Structures are given as structure tokens and as C-alpha cells.
mmCIF file of C-alpha atoms in Angstrom:
data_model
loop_
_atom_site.group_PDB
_atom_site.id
_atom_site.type_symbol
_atom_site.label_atom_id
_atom_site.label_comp_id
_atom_site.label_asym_id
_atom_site.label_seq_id
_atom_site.Cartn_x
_atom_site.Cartn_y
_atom_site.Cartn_z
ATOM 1 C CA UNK A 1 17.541 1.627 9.869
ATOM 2 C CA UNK A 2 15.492 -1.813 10.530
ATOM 3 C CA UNK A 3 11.677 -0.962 10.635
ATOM 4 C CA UNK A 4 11.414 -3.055 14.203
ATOM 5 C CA UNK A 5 14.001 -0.190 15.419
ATOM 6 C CA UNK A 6 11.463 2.657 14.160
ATOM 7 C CA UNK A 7 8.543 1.024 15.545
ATOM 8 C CA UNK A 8 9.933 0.621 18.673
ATOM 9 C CA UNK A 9 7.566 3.174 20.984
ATOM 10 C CA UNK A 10 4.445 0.830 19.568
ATOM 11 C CA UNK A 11 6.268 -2.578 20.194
ATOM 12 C CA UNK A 12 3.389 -3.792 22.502
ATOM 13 C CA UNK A 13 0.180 -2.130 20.756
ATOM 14 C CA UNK A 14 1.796 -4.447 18.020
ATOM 15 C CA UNK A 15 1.991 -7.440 19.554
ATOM 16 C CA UNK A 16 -1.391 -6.869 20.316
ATOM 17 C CA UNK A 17 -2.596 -6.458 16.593
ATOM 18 C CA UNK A 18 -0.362 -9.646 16.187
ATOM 19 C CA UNK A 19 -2.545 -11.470 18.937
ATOM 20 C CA UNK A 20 -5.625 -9.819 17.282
ATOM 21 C CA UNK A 21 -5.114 -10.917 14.157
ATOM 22 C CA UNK A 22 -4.422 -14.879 15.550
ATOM 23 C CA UNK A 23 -7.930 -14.520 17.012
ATOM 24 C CA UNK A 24 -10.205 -13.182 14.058
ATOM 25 C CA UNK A 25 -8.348 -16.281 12.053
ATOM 26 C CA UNK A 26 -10.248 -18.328 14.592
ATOM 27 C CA UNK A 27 -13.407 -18.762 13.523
ATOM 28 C CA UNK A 28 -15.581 -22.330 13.863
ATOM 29 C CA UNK A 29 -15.829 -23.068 9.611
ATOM 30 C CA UNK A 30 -12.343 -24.886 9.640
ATOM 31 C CA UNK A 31 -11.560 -25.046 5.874
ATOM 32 C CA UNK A 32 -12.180 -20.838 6.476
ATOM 33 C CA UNK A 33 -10.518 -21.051 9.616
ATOM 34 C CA UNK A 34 -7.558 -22.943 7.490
ATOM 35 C CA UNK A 35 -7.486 -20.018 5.076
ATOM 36 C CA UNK A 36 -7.239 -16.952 7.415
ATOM 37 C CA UNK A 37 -4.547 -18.463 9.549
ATOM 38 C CA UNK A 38 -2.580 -18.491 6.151
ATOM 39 C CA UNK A 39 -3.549 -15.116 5.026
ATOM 40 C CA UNK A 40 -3.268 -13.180 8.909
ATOM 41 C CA UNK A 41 -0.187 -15.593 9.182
ATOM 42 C CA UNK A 42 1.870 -14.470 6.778
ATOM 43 C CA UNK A 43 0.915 -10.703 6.676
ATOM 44 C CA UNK A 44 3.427 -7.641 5.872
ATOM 45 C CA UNK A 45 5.369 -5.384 7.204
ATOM 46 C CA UNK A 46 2.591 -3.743 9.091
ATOM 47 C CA UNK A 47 3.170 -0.262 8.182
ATOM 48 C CA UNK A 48 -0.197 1.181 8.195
ATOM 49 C CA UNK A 49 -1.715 -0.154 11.266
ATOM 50 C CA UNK A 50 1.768 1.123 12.800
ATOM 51 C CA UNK A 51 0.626 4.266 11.712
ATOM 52 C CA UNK A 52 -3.041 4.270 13.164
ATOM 53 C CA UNK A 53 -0.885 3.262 16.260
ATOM 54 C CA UNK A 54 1.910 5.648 15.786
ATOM 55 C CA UNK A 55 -0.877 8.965 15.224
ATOM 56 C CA UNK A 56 -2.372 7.855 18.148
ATOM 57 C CA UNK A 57 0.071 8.751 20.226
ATOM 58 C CA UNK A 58 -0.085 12.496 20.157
ATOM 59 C CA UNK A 59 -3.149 13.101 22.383
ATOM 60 C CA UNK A 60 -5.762 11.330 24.465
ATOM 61 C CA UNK A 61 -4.179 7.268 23.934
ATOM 62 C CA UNK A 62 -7.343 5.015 23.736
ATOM 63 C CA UNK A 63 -5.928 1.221 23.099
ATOM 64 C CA UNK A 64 -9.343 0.630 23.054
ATOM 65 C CA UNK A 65 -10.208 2.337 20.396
ATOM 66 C CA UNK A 66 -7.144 2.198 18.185
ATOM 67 C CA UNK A 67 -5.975 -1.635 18.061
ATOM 68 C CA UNK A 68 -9.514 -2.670 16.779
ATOM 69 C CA UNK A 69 -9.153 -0.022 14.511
ATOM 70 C CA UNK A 70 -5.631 -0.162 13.285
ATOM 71 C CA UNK A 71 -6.671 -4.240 13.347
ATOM 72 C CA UNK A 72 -9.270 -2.877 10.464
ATOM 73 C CA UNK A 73 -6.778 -0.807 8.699
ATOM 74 C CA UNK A 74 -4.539 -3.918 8.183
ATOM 75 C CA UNK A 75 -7.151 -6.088 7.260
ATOM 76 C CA UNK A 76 -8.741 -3.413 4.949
ATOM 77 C CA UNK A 77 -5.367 -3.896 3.603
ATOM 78 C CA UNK A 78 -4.981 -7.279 3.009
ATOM 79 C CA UNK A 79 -8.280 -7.910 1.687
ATOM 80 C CA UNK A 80 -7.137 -5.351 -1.066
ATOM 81 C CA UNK A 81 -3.861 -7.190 -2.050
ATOM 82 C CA UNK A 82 -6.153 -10.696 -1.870
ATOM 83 C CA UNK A 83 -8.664 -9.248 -4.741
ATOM 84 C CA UNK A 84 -5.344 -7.608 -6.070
ATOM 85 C CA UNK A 85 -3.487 -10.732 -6.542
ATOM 86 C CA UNK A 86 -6.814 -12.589 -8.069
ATOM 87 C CA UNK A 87 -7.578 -10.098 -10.995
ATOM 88 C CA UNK A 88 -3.619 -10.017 -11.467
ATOM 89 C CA UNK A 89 -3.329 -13.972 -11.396
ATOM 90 C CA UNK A 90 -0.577 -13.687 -9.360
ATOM 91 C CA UNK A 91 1.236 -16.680 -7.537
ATOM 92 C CA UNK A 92 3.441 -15.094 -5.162
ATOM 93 C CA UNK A 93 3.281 -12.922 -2.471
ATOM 94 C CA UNK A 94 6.114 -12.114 0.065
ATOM 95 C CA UNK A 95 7.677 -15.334 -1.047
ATOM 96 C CA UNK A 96 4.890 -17.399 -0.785
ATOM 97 C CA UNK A 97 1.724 -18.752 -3.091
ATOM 98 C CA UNK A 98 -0.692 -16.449 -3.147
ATOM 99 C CA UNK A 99 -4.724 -17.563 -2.048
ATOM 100 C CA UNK A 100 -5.685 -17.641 -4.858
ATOM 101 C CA UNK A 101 -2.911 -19.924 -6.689
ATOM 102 C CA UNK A 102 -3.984 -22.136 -3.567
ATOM 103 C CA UNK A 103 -7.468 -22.392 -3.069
ATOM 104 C CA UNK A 104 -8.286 -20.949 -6.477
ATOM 105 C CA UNK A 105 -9.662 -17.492 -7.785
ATOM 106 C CA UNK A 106 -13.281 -17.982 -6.652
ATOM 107 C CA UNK A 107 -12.330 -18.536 -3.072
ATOM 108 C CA UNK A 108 -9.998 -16.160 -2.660
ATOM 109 C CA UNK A 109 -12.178 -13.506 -3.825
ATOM 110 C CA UNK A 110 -14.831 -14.659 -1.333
ATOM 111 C CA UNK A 111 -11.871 -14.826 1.548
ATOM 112 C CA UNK A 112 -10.797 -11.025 0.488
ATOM 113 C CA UNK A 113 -14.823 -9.895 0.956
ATOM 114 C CA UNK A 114 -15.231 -11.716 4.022
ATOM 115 C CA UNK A 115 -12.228 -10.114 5.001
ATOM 116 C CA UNK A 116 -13.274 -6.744 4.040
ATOM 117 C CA UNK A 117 -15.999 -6.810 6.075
ATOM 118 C CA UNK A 118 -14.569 -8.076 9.111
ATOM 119 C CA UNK A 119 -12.660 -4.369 8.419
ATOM 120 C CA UNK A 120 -16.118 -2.853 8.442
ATOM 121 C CA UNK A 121 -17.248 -4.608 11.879
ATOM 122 C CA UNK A 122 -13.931 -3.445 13.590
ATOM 123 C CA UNK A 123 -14.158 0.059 12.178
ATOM 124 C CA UNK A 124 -17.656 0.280 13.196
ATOM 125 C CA UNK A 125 -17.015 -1.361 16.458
ATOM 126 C CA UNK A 126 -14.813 2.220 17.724
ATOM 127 C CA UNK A 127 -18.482 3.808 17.826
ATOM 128 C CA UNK A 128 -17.144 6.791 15.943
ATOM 129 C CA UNK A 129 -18.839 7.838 12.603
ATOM 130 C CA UNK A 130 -15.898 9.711 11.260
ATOM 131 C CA UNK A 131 -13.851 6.758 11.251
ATOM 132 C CA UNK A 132 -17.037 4.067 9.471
ATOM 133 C CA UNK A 133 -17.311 7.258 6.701
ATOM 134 C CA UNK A 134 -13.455 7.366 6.010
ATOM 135 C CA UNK A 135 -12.827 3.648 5.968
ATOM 136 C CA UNK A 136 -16.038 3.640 3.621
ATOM 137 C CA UNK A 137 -14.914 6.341 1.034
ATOM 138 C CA UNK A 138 -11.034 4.002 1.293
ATOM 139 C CA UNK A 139 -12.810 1.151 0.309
ATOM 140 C CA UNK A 140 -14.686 3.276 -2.606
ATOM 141 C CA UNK A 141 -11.196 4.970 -3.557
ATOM 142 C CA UNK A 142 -9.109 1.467 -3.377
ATOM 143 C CA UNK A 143 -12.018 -0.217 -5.797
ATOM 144 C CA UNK A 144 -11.973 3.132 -8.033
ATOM 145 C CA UNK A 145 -7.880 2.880 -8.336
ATOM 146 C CA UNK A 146 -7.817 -0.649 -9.462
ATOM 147 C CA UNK A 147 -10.854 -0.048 -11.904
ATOM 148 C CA UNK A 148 -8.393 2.682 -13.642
ATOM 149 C CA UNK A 149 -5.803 0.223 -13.505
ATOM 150 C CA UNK A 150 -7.536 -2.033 -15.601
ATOM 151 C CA UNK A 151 -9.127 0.394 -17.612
ATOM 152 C CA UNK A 152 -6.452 1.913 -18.676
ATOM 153 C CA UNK A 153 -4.031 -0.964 -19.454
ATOM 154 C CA UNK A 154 -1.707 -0.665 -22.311
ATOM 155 C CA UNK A 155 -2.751 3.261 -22.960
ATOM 156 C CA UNK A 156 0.728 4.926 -23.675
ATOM 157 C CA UNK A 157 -0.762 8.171 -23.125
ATOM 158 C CA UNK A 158 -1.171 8.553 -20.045
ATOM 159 C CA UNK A 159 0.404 11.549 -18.223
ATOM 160 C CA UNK A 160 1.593 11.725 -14.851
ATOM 161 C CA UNK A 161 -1.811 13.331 -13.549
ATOM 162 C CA UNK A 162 -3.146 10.027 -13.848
ATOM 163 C CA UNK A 163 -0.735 7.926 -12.445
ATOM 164 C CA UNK A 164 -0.668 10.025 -9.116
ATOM 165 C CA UNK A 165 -4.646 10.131 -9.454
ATOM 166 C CA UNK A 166 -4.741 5.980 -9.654
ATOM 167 C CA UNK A 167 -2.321 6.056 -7.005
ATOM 168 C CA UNK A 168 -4.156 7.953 -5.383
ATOM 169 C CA UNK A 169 -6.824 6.206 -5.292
ATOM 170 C CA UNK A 170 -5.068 2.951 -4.797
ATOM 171 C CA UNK A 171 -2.657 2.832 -2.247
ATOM 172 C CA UNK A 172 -2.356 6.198 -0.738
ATOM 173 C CA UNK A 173 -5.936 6.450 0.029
ATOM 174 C CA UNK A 174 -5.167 3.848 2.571
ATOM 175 C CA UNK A 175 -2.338 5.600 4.327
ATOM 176 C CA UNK A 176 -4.097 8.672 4.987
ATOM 177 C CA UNK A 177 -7.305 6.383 6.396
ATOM 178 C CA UNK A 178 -4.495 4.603 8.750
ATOM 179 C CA UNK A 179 -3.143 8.268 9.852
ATOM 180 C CA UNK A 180 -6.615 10.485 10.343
ATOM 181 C CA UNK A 181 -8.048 7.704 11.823
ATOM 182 C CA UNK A 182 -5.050 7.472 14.591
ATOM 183 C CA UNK A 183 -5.772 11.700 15.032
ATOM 184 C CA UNK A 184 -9.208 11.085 14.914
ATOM 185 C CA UNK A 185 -9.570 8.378 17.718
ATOM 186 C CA UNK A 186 -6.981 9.986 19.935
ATOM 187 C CA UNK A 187 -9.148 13.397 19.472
ATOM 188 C CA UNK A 188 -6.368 15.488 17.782
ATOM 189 C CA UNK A 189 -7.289 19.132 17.190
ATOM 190 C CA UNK A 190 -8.319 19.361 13.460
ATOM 191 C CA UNK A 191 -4.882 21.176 12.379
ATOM 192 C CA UNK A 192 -3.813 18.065 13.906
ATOM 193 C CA UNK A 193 -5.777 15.625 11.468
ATOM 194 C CA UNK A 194 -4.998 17.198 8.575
ATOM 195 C CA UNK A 195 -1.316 16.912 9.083
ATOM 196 C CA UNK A 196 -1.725 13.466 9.751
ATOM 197 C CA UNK A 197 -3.868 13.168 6.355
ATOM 198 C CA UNK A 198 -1.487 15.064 4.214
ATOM 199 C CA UNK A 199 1.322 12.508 6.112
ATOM 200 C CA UNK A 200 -0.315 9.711 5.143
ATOM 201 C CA UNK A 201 -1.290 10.258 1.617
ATOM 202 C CA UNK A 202 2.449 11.896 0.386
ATOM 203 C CA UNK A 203 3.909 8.777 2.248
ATOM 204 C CA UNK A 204 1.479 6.945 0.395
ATOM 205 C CA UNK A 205 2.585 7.904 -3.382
ATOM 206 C CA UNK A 206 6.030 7.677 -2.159
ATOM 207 C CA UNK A 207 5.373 4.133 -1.388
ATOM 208 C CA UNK A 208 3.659 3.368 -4.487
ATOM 209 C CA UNK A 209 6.398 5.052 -6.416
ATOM 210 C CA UNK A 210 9.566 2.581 -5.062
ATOM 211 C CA UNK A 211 7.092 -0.159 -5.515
ATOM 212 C CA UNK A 212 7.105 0.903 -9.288
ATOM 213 C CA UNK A 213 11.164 1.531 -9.493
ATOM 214 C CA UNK A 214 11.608 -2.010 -7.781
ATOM 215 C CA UNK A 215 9.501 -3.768 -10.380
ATOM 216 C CA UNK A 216 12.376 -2.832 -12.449
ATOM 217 C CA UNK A 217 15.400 -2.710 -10.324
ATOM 218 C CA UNK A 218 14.737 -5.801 -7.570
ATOM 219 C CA UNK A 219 14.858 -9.424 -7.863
ATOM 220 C CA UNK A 220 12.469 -11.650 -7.231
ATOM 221 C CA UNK A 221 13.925 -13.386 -4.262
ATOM 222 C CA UNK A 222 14.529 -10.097 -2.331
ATOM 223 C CA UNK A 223 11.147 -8.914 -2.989
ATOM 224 C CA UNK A 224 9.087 -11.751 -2.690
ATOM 225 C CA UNK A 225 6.959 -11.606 -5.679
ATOM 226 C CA UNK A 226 8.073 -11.286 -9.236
ATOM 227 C CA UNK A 227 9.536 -8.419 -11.039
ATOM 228 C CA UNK A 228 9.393 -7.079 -14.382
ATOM 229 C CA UNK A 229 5.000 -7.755 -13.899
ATOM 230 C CA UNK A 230 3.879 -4.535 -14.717
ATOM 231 C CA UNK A 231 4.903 -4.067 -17.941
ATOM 232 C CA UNK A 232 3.692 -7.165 -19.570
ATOM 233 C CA UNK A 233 0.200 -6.491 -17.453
ATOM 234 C CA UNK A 234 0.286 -3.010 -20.238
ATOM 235 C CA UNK A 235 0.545 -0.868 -16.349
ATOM 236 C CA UNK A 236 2.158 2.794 -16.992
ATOM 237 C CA UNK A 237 4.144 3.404 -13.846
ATOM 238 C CA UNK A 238 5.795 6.278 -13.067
ATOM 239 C CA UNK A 239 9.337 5.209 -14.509
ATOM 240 C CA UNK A 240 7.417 4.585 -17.712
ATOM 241 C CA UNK A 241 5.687 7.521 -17.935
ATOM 242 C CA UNK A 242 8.279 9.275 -17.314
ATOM 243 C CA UNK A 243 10.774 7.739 -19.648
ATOM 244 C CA UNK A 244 7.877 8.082 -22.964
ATOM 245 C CA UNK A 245 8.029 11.759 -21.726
ATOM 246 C CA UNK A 246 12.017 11.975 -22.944
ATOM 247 C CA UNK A 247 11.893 9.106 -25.730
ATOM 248 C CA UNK A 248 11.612 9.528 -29.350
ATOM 249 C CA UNK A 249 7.522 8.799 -30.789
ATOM 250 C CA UNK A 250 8.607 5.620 -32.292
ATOM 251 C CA UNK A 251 10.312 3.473 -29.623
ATOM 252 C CA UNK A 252 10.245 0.048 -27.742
ATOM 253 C CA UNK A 253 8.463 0.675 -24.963
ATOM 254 C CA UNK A 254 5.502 2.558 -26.464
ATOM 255 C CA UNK A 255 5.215 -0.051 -29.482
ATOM 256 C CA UNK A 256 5.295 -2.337 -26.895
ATOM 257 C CA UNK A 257 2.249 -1.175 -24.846
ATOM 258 C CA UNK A 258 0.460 0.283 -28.280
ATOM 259 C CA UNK A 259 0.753 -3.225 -30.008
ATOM 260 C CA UNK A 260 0.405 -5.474 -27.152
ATOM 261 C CA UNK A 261 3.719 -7.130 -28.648
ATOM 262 C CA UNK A 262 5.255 -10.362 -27.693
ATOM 263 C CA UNK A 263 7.821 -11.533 -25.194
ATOM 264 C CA UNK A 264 10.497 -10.399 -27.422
ATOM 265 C CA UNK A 265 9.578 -6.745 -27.342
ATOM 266 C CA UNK A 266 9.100 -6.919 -23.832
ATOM 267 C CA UNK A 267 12.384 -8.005 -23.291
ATOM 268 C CA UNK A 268 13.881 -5.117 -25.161
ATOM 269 C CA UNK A 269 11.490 -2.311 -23.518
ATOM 270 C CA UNK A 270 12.458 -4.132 -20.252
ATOM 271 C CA UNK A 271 16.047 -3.822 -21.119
ATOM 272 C CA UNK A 272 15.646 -0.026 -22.404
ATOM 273 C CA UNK A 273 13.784 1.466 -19.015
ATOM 274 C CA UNK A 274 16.073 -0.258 -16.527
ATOM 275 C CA UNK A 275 19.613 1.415 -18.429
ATOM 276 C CA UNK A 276 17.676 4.481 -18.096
ATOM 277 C CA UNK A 277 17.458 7.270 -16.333
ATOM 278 C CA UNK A 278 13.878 7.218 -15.399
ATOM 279 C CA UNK A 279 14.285 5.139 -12.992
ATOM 280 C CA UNK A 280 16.266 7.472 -10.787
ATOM 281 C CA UNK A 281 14.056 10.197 -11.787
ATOM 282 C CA UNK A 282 11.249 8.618 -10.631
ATOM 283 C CA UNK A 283 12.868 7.482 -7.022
ATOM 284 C CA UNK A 284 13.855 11.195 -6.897
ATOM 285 C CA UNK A 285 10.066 11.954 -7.146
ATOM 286 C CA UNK A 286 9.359 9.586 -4.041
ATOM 287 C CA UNK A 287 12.029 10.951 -2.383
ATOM 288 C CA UNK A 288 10.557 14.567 -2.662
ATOM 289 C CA UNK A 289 6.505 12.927 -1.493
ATOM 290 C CA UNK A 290 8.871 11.496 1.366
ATOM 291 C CA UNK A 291 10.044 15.161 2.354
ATOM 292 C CA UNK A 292 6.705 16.842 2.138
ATOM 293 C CA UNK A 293 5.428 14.327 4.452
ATOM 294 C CA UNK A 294 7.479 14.527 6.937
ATOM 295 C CA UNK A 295 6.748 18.544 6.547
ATOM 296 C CA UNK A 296 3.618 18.266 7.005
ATOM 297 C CA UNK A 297 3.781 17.350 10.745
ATOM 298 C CA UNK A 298 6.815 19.613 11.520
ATOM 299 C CA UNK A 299 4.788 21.146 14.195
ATOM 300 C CA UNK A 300 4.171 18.448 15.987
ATOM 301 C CA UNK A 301 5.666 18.130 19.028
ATOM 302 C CA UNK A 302 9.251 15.954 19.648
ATOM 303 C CA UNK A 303 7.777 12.504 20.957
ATOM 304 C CA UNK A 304 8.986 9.471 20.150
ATOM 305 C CA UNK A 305 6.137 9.210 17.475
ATOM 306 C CA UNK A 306 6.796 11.689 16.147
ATOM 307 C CA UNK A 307 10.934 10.688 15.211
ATOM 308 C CA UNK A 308 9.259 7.465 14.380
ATOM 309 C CA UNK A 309 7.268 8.974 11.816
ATOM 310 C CA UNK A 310 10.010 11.145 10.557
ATOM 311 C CA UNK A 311 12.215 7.729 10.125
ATOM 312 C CA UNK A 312 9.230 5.881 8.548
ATOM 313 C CA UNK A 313 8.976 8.543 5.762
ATOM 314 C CA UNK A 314 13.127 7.838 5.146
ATOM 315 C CA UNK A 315 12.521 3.692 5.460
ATOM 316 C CA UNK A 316 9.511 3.902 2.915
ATOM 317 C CA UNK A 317 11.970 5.264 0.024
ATOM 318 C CA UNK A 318 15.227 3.645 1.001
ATOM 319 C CA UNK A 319 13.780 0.266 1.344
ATOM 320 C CA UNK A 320 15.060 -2.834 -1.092
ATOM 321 C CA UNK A 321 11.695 -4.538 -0.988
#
């Protein structure tokens, strides 16, 4: 099913964040002005501000309060993939160069903290403490995943405790801010909020975990940015962990990350974990965080949100980029 079709009971609170994010790119500095419009401009899928949106349709619905704030979610969001992109030297994103391959790592750092705390004034501006404390300890648990990331590169030994802790950390940290804070603003009982929370953050590995199998299985023109990057970057994901759990000591992919090797090696560990079956394993793995989440909000009521969610949690592991 098309994600547009699923989002369908928060078509116009998205056009809204649409309009909302035209206007913050407005601002009276026109080479920053130039820079936002390309960064708000070409912005993703919209997932998690569709779930700030989508949680906040169970109980009292406050537009008010949830487009600035699923507005700050999104932007929390892109400010992350900005820095991401930077440290990674990446040049594509979703087809297209990335900030920093234009206007050069420097400024695109500066653009992704400007942009993080234009998050911070529209979480703040919702008046509700909660909400500045979770986007806070996000921001804290985003910056904490990617300093793993680095710190561990090219350590074969990691288990699969710490790839779902980085994770985590990383990206599902920010799912479960988009969902609690939906609960939180619409003033969900706090049964309520948890489910959303425990929604968000098994969505969130499940995410993280197809991102990892389509490193391996996509191309680069479906995806829009290229494949086969976090290998050679000495990144463990899940379909490597989980194939250096089976493997023999001595083999490609662990020499590989052990000895730094060249792009020979690569090549061959490349060509060893994508004939094998890790991969599956692993999008079996997503597939079960996918189930759980919808579980966790089986009470809920039958609203349209609520079969929205349920079809969000399918999309998020079936998806092809």
C-alpha cells in the first residue's frame, strides 16, 4: 500500500506541516534563506511527524499544539541526517547532493544546528514541559547513537546488544519522541503514552533494520543514496552481525573490518553477505519489531488512526527504499 493511502485521515494536518515548513525556510539572511528552502524542500517521507499527527488523534485534537510540534519532530529529524551526512561525507541524499557536498562541511553543520534549534523553539513553543524534556533527552540519545557509531567502527565484535542499543539511541529514539509526544499533547491517559512509546521505538528498530538489509539488497537509484556504504565506513549492521555469528573465525567479512582491507576485500565480503542468508534473517527480525508494535496499541480503539498505524508498521518493513 502507497504511504499517501495510509496517511490519508492526516492529509490536511500535513499539508499544513508542508506550509509550515515553506515558512520557517523564510527567513531575511538570503544565502540561509537559499539553504533551508533546499533542505525543507526536498524533505522525506514524513513518517514521524505523521506520527505526532497520527497519536494525536486518539483524544483531545489540539492542531495547535501538535503541527508546531510534529513541525519540530521533522526538523529534529532533518537536522540529524544534515550532521549525519557531514561526518559520513556523503553526497547524496534522496537522489540529490547532500548540504554539505553543496555548500561544504562547515556550513552544513552550522545549517543542521540552526536547524536543531529551530526544533527546540517549536517544541518549547507547545508550553508543555514533558514534551521540551523528551525532545531534549532525543537530542542527547540521537548525539549518543552516532558517537557509538563512530566509536565503534570496524570492531567485529560487536554483539547484537549493541547494535539494538546504537539503534536505539539513533533512530528509534526519535520515533518514540514523535509518538509520546502526539499522546502527550492530545492528553492520552498514561497507559495510553506508553503504548504509543513502545509503538514508536519497536517501529523504530524495525526501520533501522530494512535500512541496514537495503544497504545490501537496493540500488542506488531506487534508494536515493548509495548502497554498499556501511561496510566500507567499518559499520556492523544487523545483517553483519548476524552473519559473523554463523561464519567460520577466519573469513572475509571479519578480516575485512579487523584489517581495514582494501577495495578488493570489500568486494568479496560485499559479495559473501548479500548470497547469504543473513540478510533474510535480519528482515525477519524487523518484521517481528513490526508485530510487537503494532501489539502494543491493540487496545486502542478502531479509528482511522489507529488502522493507519497498524498499516504504517507493515509499510515500514515492506518498503523498497
Amino acid at each position: 500500500m502507497k504511504l499517501e493511502f495510509i496517511l490519508q485521515p492526516i492529509h490536511s494536518e500535513l499539508s499544513l506541516l508542508r506550509q509550515s515548513l515553506k515558512e520557517i525556510a523564510q527567513v531575511d539572511f538570503p544565502e540561509l534563506a537559499r539553504l533551508l528552502d533546499y533542505a525543507l524542500g526536498n524533505a522525506g517521507k514524513g513518517i514521524r511527524p505523521a506520527l505526532t499527527l497520527l497519536c494525536g488523534k486518539f483524544h483531545r485534537h489540539d492542531l495547535d499544539l501538535l503541527l508546531p510540534a510534529a513541525t519540530a519532530v521533522e526538523l529534529l529529524h532533518i537536522a540529524s541526517l544534515i550532521h549525519d551526512d557531514t561526518v559520513d561525507k556523503a553526497h547524496l541524499r534522496r537522489g540529490l547532493p547532500t548540504l554539505n557536498q553543496l555548500w561544504g562541511d562547515d556550513i552544513a553543520m552550522l545549517a543542521g544546528d540552526w536547524l536543531f534549534a529551530k526544533s527546540a523553539e517549536l517544541a518549547t513553543s507547545t508550553g508543555v514541559l514533558e514534551v521540551v524534556r523528551l525532545f531534549s533527552e532525543t537530542l542527547m540519545a540521537i548525539s549518543q547513537g552516532e558517537l557509538e557509531e563512530t566509536w565503534q567502527a570496524f570492531n567485529a565484535r560487536q554483539s547484537r546488544q549493541d547494535y539494538f542499543r546504537r539503534v536505539g539511541n539513533k533512530t528509534a529514539s526519535l520515533f518514540a519522541l514523535a509518538t509520546q509526544t502526539g499522546g502527550i499533547l492530545s492528553e492520552s491517559p498514561p497507559e495510553v503514552i506508553q503504548a504509543f512509546r513502545d509503538y514508536g521505538y519497536k517501529l523504530g528498530i524495525a526501520f533501522q533494520i530494512v535500512d541496514d538489509v537495503l544497504d545490501f539488497t537496493a540500488d542506488e537509484q531506487g534508494l536515493g543514496k548509495p548502497v554498499g556504504k556501511d561496510l566500507p565506513q567499518g559499520i556492523p549492521t544487523l545483517p553483519v552481525i548476524l552473519f559473523l555469528e554463523q561464519a567460520p573465525e577466519d573469513n572475509p567479512v571479519r578480516s575485512y573490518l579487523e584489517r581495514r582491507g582494501g577495495e578488493e576485500e570489500l568486494k568479496q565480503a560485499l559479495a559473501l553477505l548479500r548470497s547469504s542468508p543473513a540478510i533474510e534473517k535480519a528482515h525477519r527480525i524487523a518484521q517481528d519489531f513490526s508485530r510487537e508494535a503494532c501489539q502494543a496499541i491493540e487496545f486502542l480503539p478502531p479509528v482511522p488512526a489507529k488502522k493507519a498505524l497498524l498499516e504504517l508498521a507493515d509499510y515500514v518493513v515492506e518498503r523498497r527504499k
